[in-house]
XYZ file of N, CA, C and O in Angstrom:
564
model
N 111.367 99.648 106.089
C 110.101 98.990 106.484
C 110.605 97.696 107.279
O 111.365 96.888 107.058
N 109.851 97.595 108.481
C 110.358 96.604 109.387
C 109.018 95.750 109.890
O 107.885 96.106 109.611
N 109.360 94.577 110.381
C 108.348 93.785 111.034
C 107.119 93.390 110.171
O 107.639 93.035 108.916
N 106.248 93.306 110.617
C 105.008 92.729 109.863
C 104.543 93.539 108.690
O 104.043 93.183 107.596
N 104.794 95.053 108.634
C 104.415 95.795 107.491
C 105.416 95.329 106.290
O 105.064 95.379 105.127
N 106.702 94.895 106.591
C 107.465 94.274 105.525
C 106.777 93.103 104.856
O 106.655 92.969 103.765
N 106.172 92.156 105.728
C 105.567 91.050 105.381
C 104.342 91.351 104.399
O 104.264 90.959 103.264
N 103.574 92.225 104.858
C 102.344 92.725 104.113
C 102.663 93.238 102.781
O 102.077 93.097 101.766
N 103.821 94.062 102.867
C 104.220 94.704 101.586
C 104.634 93.651 100.557
O 104.319 93.686 99.484
N 105.500 92.602 101.175
C 105.848 91.660 100.077
C 104.834 90.777 99.638
O 104.858 90.529 98.296
N 103.954 90.510 100.434
C 102.880 89.618 99.982
C 101.920 90.361 99.016
O 101.520 89.809 97.844
N 101.581 91.683 99.386
C 100.812 92.498 98.443
C 101.374 92.741 96.928
O 100.790 92.627 96.154
N 102.622 93.060 97.179
C 103.564 93.344 95.733
C 103.474 91.954 94.951
O 103.292 92.055 93.766
N 103.610 90.925 95.545
C 103.601 89.725 94.899
C 102.162 89.498 94.245
O 102.083 89.006 93.094
N 101.241 89.483 95.129
C 99.774 89.338 94.582
C 99.585 90.313 93.443
O 98.924 89.897 92.355
N 99.822 91.538 93.603
C 99.639 92.491 92.557
C 100.415 92.172 91.244
O 99.903 92.553 90.151
N 101.504 91.518 91.234
C 102.359 91.286 90.110
C 101.992 90.134 89.391
O 102.378 89.857 88.329
N 101.084 89.225 90.163
C 100.826 87.853 89.476
C 99.295 87.619 89.212
O 98.988 86.744 88.662
N 98.407 88.593 89.770
C 96.938 88.243 89.690
C 96.102 89.517 89.482
O 96.695 90.580 89.450
N 94.948 89.306 88.704
C 94.090 90.351 88.447
C 92.819 90.443 89.281
O 92.106 91.578 89.325
N 92.364 89.393 90.025
C 91.181 89.343 90.636
C 91.397 88.609 92.054
O 90.854 87.626 92.384
N 92.312 89.277 92.871
C 92.479 88.577 94.205
C 91.352 88.836 95.215
O 90.615 89.822 95.262
N 91.439 87.861 96.164
C 90.525 88.004 97.355
C 91.366 87.606 98.601
O 91.959 86.553 98.760
N 91.345 88.626 99.601
C 92.114 88.329 100.820
C 91.175 87.680 101.840
O 90.154 88.331 102.054
N 91.539 86.614 102.316
C 90.780 85.959 103.460
C 91.272 86.251 104.676
O 92.477 86.145 105.033
N 90.414 86.516 105.659
C 90.651 87.021 107.023
C 91.441 88.226 107.151
O 92.472 88.280 107.850
N 90.978 89.224 106.541
C 91.665 90.571 106.479
C 91.724 91.276 107.923
O 92.615 91.766 108.254
N 90.649 91.038 108.697
C 90.808 91.559 110.049
C 91.001 93.046 110.095
O 90.290 93.689 109.241
N 91.881 93.447 110.891
C 92.115 94.946 111.064
C 93.249 95.428 110.325
O 93.814 96.382 110.642
N 93.793 94.588 109.472
C 95.087 94.783 108.775
C 94.868 94.729 107.372
O 95.304 93.584 106.709
N 94.676 95.745 106.637
C 94.463 95.795 105.113
C 95.741 96.235 104.464
O 95.644 96.599 103.321
N 96.923 96.089 104.944
C 98.110 96.438 104.489
C 98.592 95.787 103.275
O 98.951 96.463 102.298
N 98.367 94.594 103.160
C 98.674 93.816 101.909
C 97.714 94.152 100.883
O 98.019 94.409 99.660
N 96.374 94.315 101.214
C 95.338 94.773 100.333
C 95.803 96.073 99.687
O 95.476 96.391 98.544
N 96.344 96.902 100.609
C 96.548 98.310 100.210
C 97.742 98.350 98.957
O 97.640 99.028 97.932
N 98.613 97.367 99.102
C 99.574 97.237 98.072
C 99.168 96.912 96.741
O 99.411 97.326 95.764
N 98.144 95.907 96.833
C 97.285 95.442 95.703
C 96.524 96.658 94.989
O 96.708 96.917 93.885
N 95.825 97.315 95.890
C 95.090 98.425 95.570
C 95.847 99.538 94.850
O 95.497 100.063 93.772
N 97.021 99.775 95.546
C 97.814 100.879 95.008
C 98.641 100.598 93.693
O 98.967 101.511 92.931
N 98.538 99.172 93.398
C 99.177 98.852 91.970
C 97.944 98.785 90.776
O 98.237 98.493 89.824
N 96.707 99.402 91.304
C 95.633 99.664 90.402
C 94.758 98.398 90.201
O 93.997 98.182 89.229
N 94.853 97.320 91.125
C 94.126 96.088 90.986
C 92.978 96.244 92.052
O 93.229 96.322 93.135
N 91.864 95.814 91.466
C 90.634 95.746 92.445
C 90.790 94.675 93.355
O 91.211 93.361 92.879
N 90.519 94.821 94.501
C 90.720 93.706 95.682
C 89.632 93.617 96.532
O 88.895 94.607 96.657
N 89.300 92.310 96.762
C 88.046 91.997 97.868
C 88.705 91.469 98.955
O 89.615 90.699 98.842
N 87.921 91.630 100.083
C 88.438 91.158 101.523
C 87.191 90.458 102.080
O 86.132 90.786 101.897
N 87.581 89.365 102.692
C 86.556 88.562 103.370
C 87.083 88.282 104.887
O 88.168 87.988 105.074
N 86.215 88.397 105.656
C 86.372 87.954 107.038
C 84.913 87.587 107.774
O 83.946 87.980 107.186
N 85.197 86.626 108.718
C 83.879 86.116 109.292
C 83.399 87.405 110.320
O 82.185 87.182 110.563
N 84.192 88.132 110.739
C 83.909 89.205 111.665
C 83.586 90.538 110.930
O 84.197 90.716 109.928
N 82.752 91.461 111.433
C 82.600 92.685 110.779
C 83.859 93.462 110.891
O 84.678 93.474 111.938
N 84.328 94.226 109.903
C 85.580 94.862 109.851
C 85.456 96.355 109.560
O 84.724 96.566 108.497
N 86.019 97.210 110.139
C 86.023 98.723 109.741
C 87.276 98.751 108.830
O 88.378 98.913 109.242
N 86.978 98.973 107.543
C 87.999 99.032 106.458
C 87.863 100.299 105.675
O 86.716 100.843 105.582
N 89.064 100.683 105.031
C 88.861 101.804 104.079
C 87.822 101.678 102.985
O 87.533 100.509 102.510
N 87.367 102.637 102.522
C 86.169 102.596 101.462
C 86.611 102.073 100.184
O 85.940 101.396 99.401
N 87.978 102.101 99.827
C 88.492 101.485 98.380
C 88.444 99.960 98.601
O 88.622 99.310 97.428
N 88.400 99.384 99.786
C 88.393 97.927 99.856
C 87.123 97.405 99.983
O 86.271 97.614 100.804
N 86.710 96.408 98.881
C 85.304 95.787 98.981
C 85.438 94.745 99.989
O 86.318 93.810 99.959
N 84.497 94.760 100.952
C 84.494 93.726 102.071
C 83.168 93.080 102.149
O 82.139 93.482 102.012
N 83.360 91.697 102.473
C 82.109 90.737 102.579
C 82.296 90.077 103.709
O 83.504 89.463 103.952
N 81.433 89.688 104.605
C 81.447 88.774 105.630
C 81.133 87.574 105.140
O 80.207 87.394 104.533
N 81.888 86.515 105.380
C 81.585 85.153 105.165
C 82.528 84.214 105.892
O 83.527 84.550 106.524
N 81.928 82.980 106.055
C 82.678 81.929 106.818
C 83.182 80.918 105.847
O 82.452 80.282 105.271
N 84.537 80.787 105.835
C 85.199 79.834 104.973
C 84.969 78.394 105.202
O 85.003 77.548 104.462
N 84.365 78.206 106.465
C 84.039 76.783 106.820
C 82.676 76.369 106.149
O 82.244 75.201 106.181
N 81.939 77.329 105.824
C 80.650 77.202 105.116
C 80.475 78.282 104.116
O 79.613 79.130 104.209
N 81.319 78.305 103.062
C 81.485 79.471 102.218
C 80.169 79.829 101.300
O 79.538 78.809 100.748
N 79.899 81.053 101.075
C 78.957 81.502 99.849
C 79.773 81.680 98.708
O 80.539 82.641 98.518
N 79.822 80.724 97.748
C 80.735 80.765 96.785
C 80.520 82.069 95.831
O 81.451 82.493 95.142
N 79.340 82.692 95.874
C 79.098 83.872 95.101
C 80.055 84.938 95.717
O 80.381 86.070 94.900
N 80.416 84.988 96.794
C 81.438 86.073 97.448
C 82.845 85.952 96.683
O 83.547 86.964 96.745
N 83.017 84.825 96.013
C 84.465 84.696 95.479
C 84.392 84.488 94.052
O 85.506 84.276 93.403
N 83.247 84.791 93.357
C 83.086 84.605 91.935
C 84.112 85.471 91.302
O 84.464 86.627 91.538
N 84.636 84.830 90.233
C 85.783 85.480 89.378
C 87.200 85.604 90.004
O 88.019 86.172 89.377
N 87.389 85.042 91.220
C 88.619 85.171 91.781
C 89.749 84.388 91.090
O 89.347 83.203 90.702
N 90.854 84.862 90.948
C 91.791 84.119 90.298
C 92.989 83.575 91.459
O 93.781 82.743 91.260
N 92.904 84.209 92.638
C 93.620 83.953 93.781
C 92.933 83.985 95.039
O 92.194 85.077 95.149
N 92.992 83.196 95.946
C 92.754 83.517 97.478
C 94.052 83.555 98.107
O 94.923 82.761 97.850
N 94.084 84.554 98.935
C 95.413 84.533 99.759
C 95.126 85.065 101.175
O 94.046 85.667 101.410
N 95.956 84.591 102.094
C 95.631 84.829 103.517
C 97.101 85.051 104.172
O 98.116 84.531 103.734
N 97.080 86.002 105.040
C 98.161 86.450 105.673
C 98.052 85.905 107.251
O 97.198 86.435 107.793
N 98.890 85.077 107.552
C 98.806 84.511 109.069
C 97.509 83.852 109.406
O 97.019 84.238 110.506
N 96.893 83.022 108.549
C 95.682 82.431 109.042
C 95.914 81.435 109.999
O 96.974 80.890 110.142
N 94.758 81.146 110.854
C 94.977 80.162 111.804
C 95.097 78.731 111.078
O 94.582 78.587 109.883
N 95.773 77.784 111.470
C 96.165 76.575 110.748
C 94.803 75.865 110.530
O 94.777 75.134 109.481
N 93.858 75.722 111.277
C 92.581 75.107 110.971
C 91.867 75.698 109.796
O 90.835 75.109 109.340
N 92.177 76.935 109.363
C 91.584 77.525 108.135
C 92.099 76.913 106.928
O 91.511 77.136 105.961
N 93.290 76.379 106.814
C 93.849 75.900 105.645
C 93.069 74.668 104.928
O 92.867 74.909 103.749
N 92.630 73.690 105.597
C 91.829 72.736 104.844
C 90.456 73.272 104.241
O 90.352 73.123 102.940
N 89.775 74.266 104.747
C 88.714 74.774 104.024
C 89.072 75.626 102.928
O 88.391 75.897 101.997
N 90.199 76.462 103.086
C 90.623 77.316 101.981
C 91.180 76.446 100.799
O 90.858 76.880 99.848
N 91.740 75.405 101.080
C 92.135 74.444 100.004
C 90.900 73.860 99.269
O 90.873 73.964 98.052
N 89.922 73.576 100.034
C 88.583 73.012 99.328
C 87.937 74.175 98.657
O 87.518 73.899 97.528
N 87.986 75.370 99.177
C 87.288 76.594 98.494
C 88.154 76.824 97.165
O 87.551 77.065 96.098
N 89.342 76.720 97.218
C 90.325 77.096 96.068
C 90.067 75.978 95.016
O 89.884 76.327 93.860
N 89.909 74.668 95.463
C 89.628 73.701 94.413
C 88.183 73.937 93.654
O 87.968 73.876 92.490
N 87.208 74.175 94.584
C 85.929 74.580 93.985
C 85.915 75.720 92.866
O 85.134 75.619 92.020
N 86.584 76.666 93.335
C 86.743 77.837 92.515
C 87.803 77.657 91.464
O 87.909 78.561 90.465
N 88.590 76.736 91.461
C 89.732 76.456 90.603
C 90.562 77.789 90.518
O 90.808 78.417 89.483
N 91.006 78.242 91.606
C 91.850 79.482 91.686
C 93.074 79.179 92.505
O 92.992 78.200 93.388
N 93.970 79.986 92.378
C 95.289 79.593 93.362
C 94.983 79.970 94.746
O 94.231 80.894 94.989
N 95.677 79.366 95.614
C 95.691 79.728 97.033
C 97.198 79.830 97.620
O 97.945 79.055 97.463
N 97.376 81.027 98.096
C 98.540 81.453 98.461
C 98.435 81.906 99.942
O 97.608 82.608 100.326
N 99.424 81.350 100.922
C 99.335 81.544 102.260
C 100.715 82.124 102.747
O 101.642 81.417 102.562
N 100.697 83.053 103.629
C 101.869 83.478 104.445
C 101.707 82.888 105.793
O 100.756 83.435 106.410
N 102.512 82.102 106.263
C 102.268 81.550 107.638
C 103.116 82.345 108.592
O 104.142 82.865 108.272
N 102.618 82.441 109.865
C 103.312 82.905 110.928
C 104.628 81.973 111.273
O 104.325 80.821 111.489
N 105.612 82.630 111.336
C 106.767 81.827 111.703
C 107.216 80.481 110.839
O 107.062 80.776 109.521
N 107.314 79.476 111.518
C 107.531 78.181 110.567
C 106.309 77.414 110.506
O 106.616 76.219 110.167
N 105.243 77.877 110.687
C 103.940 77.030 110.515
C 103.926 76.667 109.148
O 104.270 77.384 108.203
N 103.173 75.527 108.820
C 102.753 75.127 107.513
C 101.691 74.066 107.797
O 101.346 73.586 108.874
N 101.218 73.754 106.484
C 100.018 72.626 106.635
C 100.444 71.546 105.698
O 101.026 71.702 104.492
N 100.249 70.306 106.096
C 100.619 69.211 105.196
C 102.081 69.198 104.883
O 102.859 69.277 105.614
N 102.396 68.913 103.609
C 103.776 69.081 103.136
C 104.220 70.607 102.940
O 105.321 70.564 102.455
N 103.326 71.629 103.196
C 103.828 72.892 103.072
C 103.529 73.569 101.608
O 103.730 74.700 101.371
N 103.157 72.533 100.731
C 102.852 73.109 99.374
C 104.128 73.531 98.745
O 105.177 73.317 99.275
N 103.916 74.074 97.477
C 105.152 74.707 96.906
C 105.345 75.962 97.555
O 104.474 76.887 97.604
N 106.765 76.313 97.769
C 107.166 77.549 98.565
C 107.705 78.446 97.520
O 108.738 78.102 96.804
N 107.268 79.648 97.480
C 107.730 80.752 96.631
C 108.332 81.859 97.547
O 107.555 82.211 98.418
N 109.457 82.348 97.319
C 110.124 83.474 98.047
C 109.941 84.701 97.418
O 110.463 84.952 96.323
N 109.129 85.602 98.044
C 109.033 87.005 97.301
C 109.378 88.014 98.256
O 109.032 89.053 98.296
N 110.528 87.607 99.105
C 111.036 88.442 100.254
C 110.572 87.761 101.658
O 111.150 88.047 102.587
N 109.449 86.942 101.486
C 108.903 86.277 102.577
C 108.469 84.984 101.911
O 108.161 85.007 100.768
N 108.552 83.839 102.732
C 107.972 82.622 102.108
C 106.459 82.409 101.938
O 105.769 82.758 102.865
N 105.981 82.159 100.698
C 104.597 82.142 100.479
C 104.314 80.652 100.140
O 105.169 80.094 99.283
N 103.331 80.036 100.599
C 102.986 78.613 100.292
C 101.865 78.602 99.335
O 100.680 79.079 99.565
N 102.098 77.887 98.325
C 100.995 77.658 97.369
C 100.430 76.179 97.557
O 101.104 75.299 97.506
N 99.150 76.194 98.231
C 98.531 75.003 98.509
C 97.630 74.410 97.324
O 97.265 73.452 97.393
N 97.370 75.304 96.444
C 96.663 74.940 95.246
C 96.891 75.794 94.213
O 97.040 77.151 94.303
N 96.889 75.279 92.919
C 97.051 76.104 91.772
C 96.091 75.856 90.696
O 95.520 74.653 90.594
N 95.473 76.840 89.888
C 94.568 76.629 88.965
C 94.810 75.544 88.071
O 95.979 75.388 87.509
N 93.941 74.633 87.857
C 94.206 73.600 86.879
C 95.045 72.342 87.471
O 95.130 71.533 86.719
N 95.243 72.541 88.635
C 96.040 71.422 89.211
C 95.203 70.152 89.372
O 94.122 70.275 89.711
N 95.750 69.105 89.148
C 95.165 67.788 89.367
C 94.928 67.582 90.929
O 95.852 67.599 91.634
N 93.571 67.475 91.299
C 93.350 67.495 92.700
C 94.048 66.372 93.588
O 94.278 66.591 94.728
N 94.359 65.314 92.824
C 95.163 64.392 93.565
C 96.496 64.671 93.895
O 97.197 64.047 94.660
N 96.995 65.736 93.284
C 98.338 66.337 93.487
C 98.350 67.407 94.659
O 99.380 67.968 95.031
N 97.257 67.800 95.033
C 97.150 69.063 95.972
C 97.181 68.549 97.416
O 97.040 67.430 97.714
N 97.394 69.581 98.272
C 97.530 69.131 99.675
C 96.035 68.931 100.172
O 95.247 69.844 99.901
N 95.733 67.982 100.856
C 94.384 67.672 101.413
C 94.380 67.831 102.883
O 95.285 67.710 103.653
């Protein structure tokens, strides 16, 4: 497995191993990480601001994380994003805080936000910008 498919596989396998109710933010035309989660037998939801043609097994909702409809994320234990635009990180952190669910991000190259959050290596570096139950004063703002 090479290139970005390796990245999506690592992210999806990590999410599947640690969560039961994940939501992928900004799925776009690339449901490969979600496929790994789905193949592990975990129900997965995907969100994007644009309409997306995705496989039937993937529950998809259009939403704007800059003005989110919280009902789209009900019950999520993790929000995750693969290569989100840097300006998406602050609203993702705010959303994770409101939902009190983990926020996990894989960045393109050496990008990060703030202090980079806690980094976990699952074959690729994942940034935790918020953890459930975390004291908000300790999270990245």
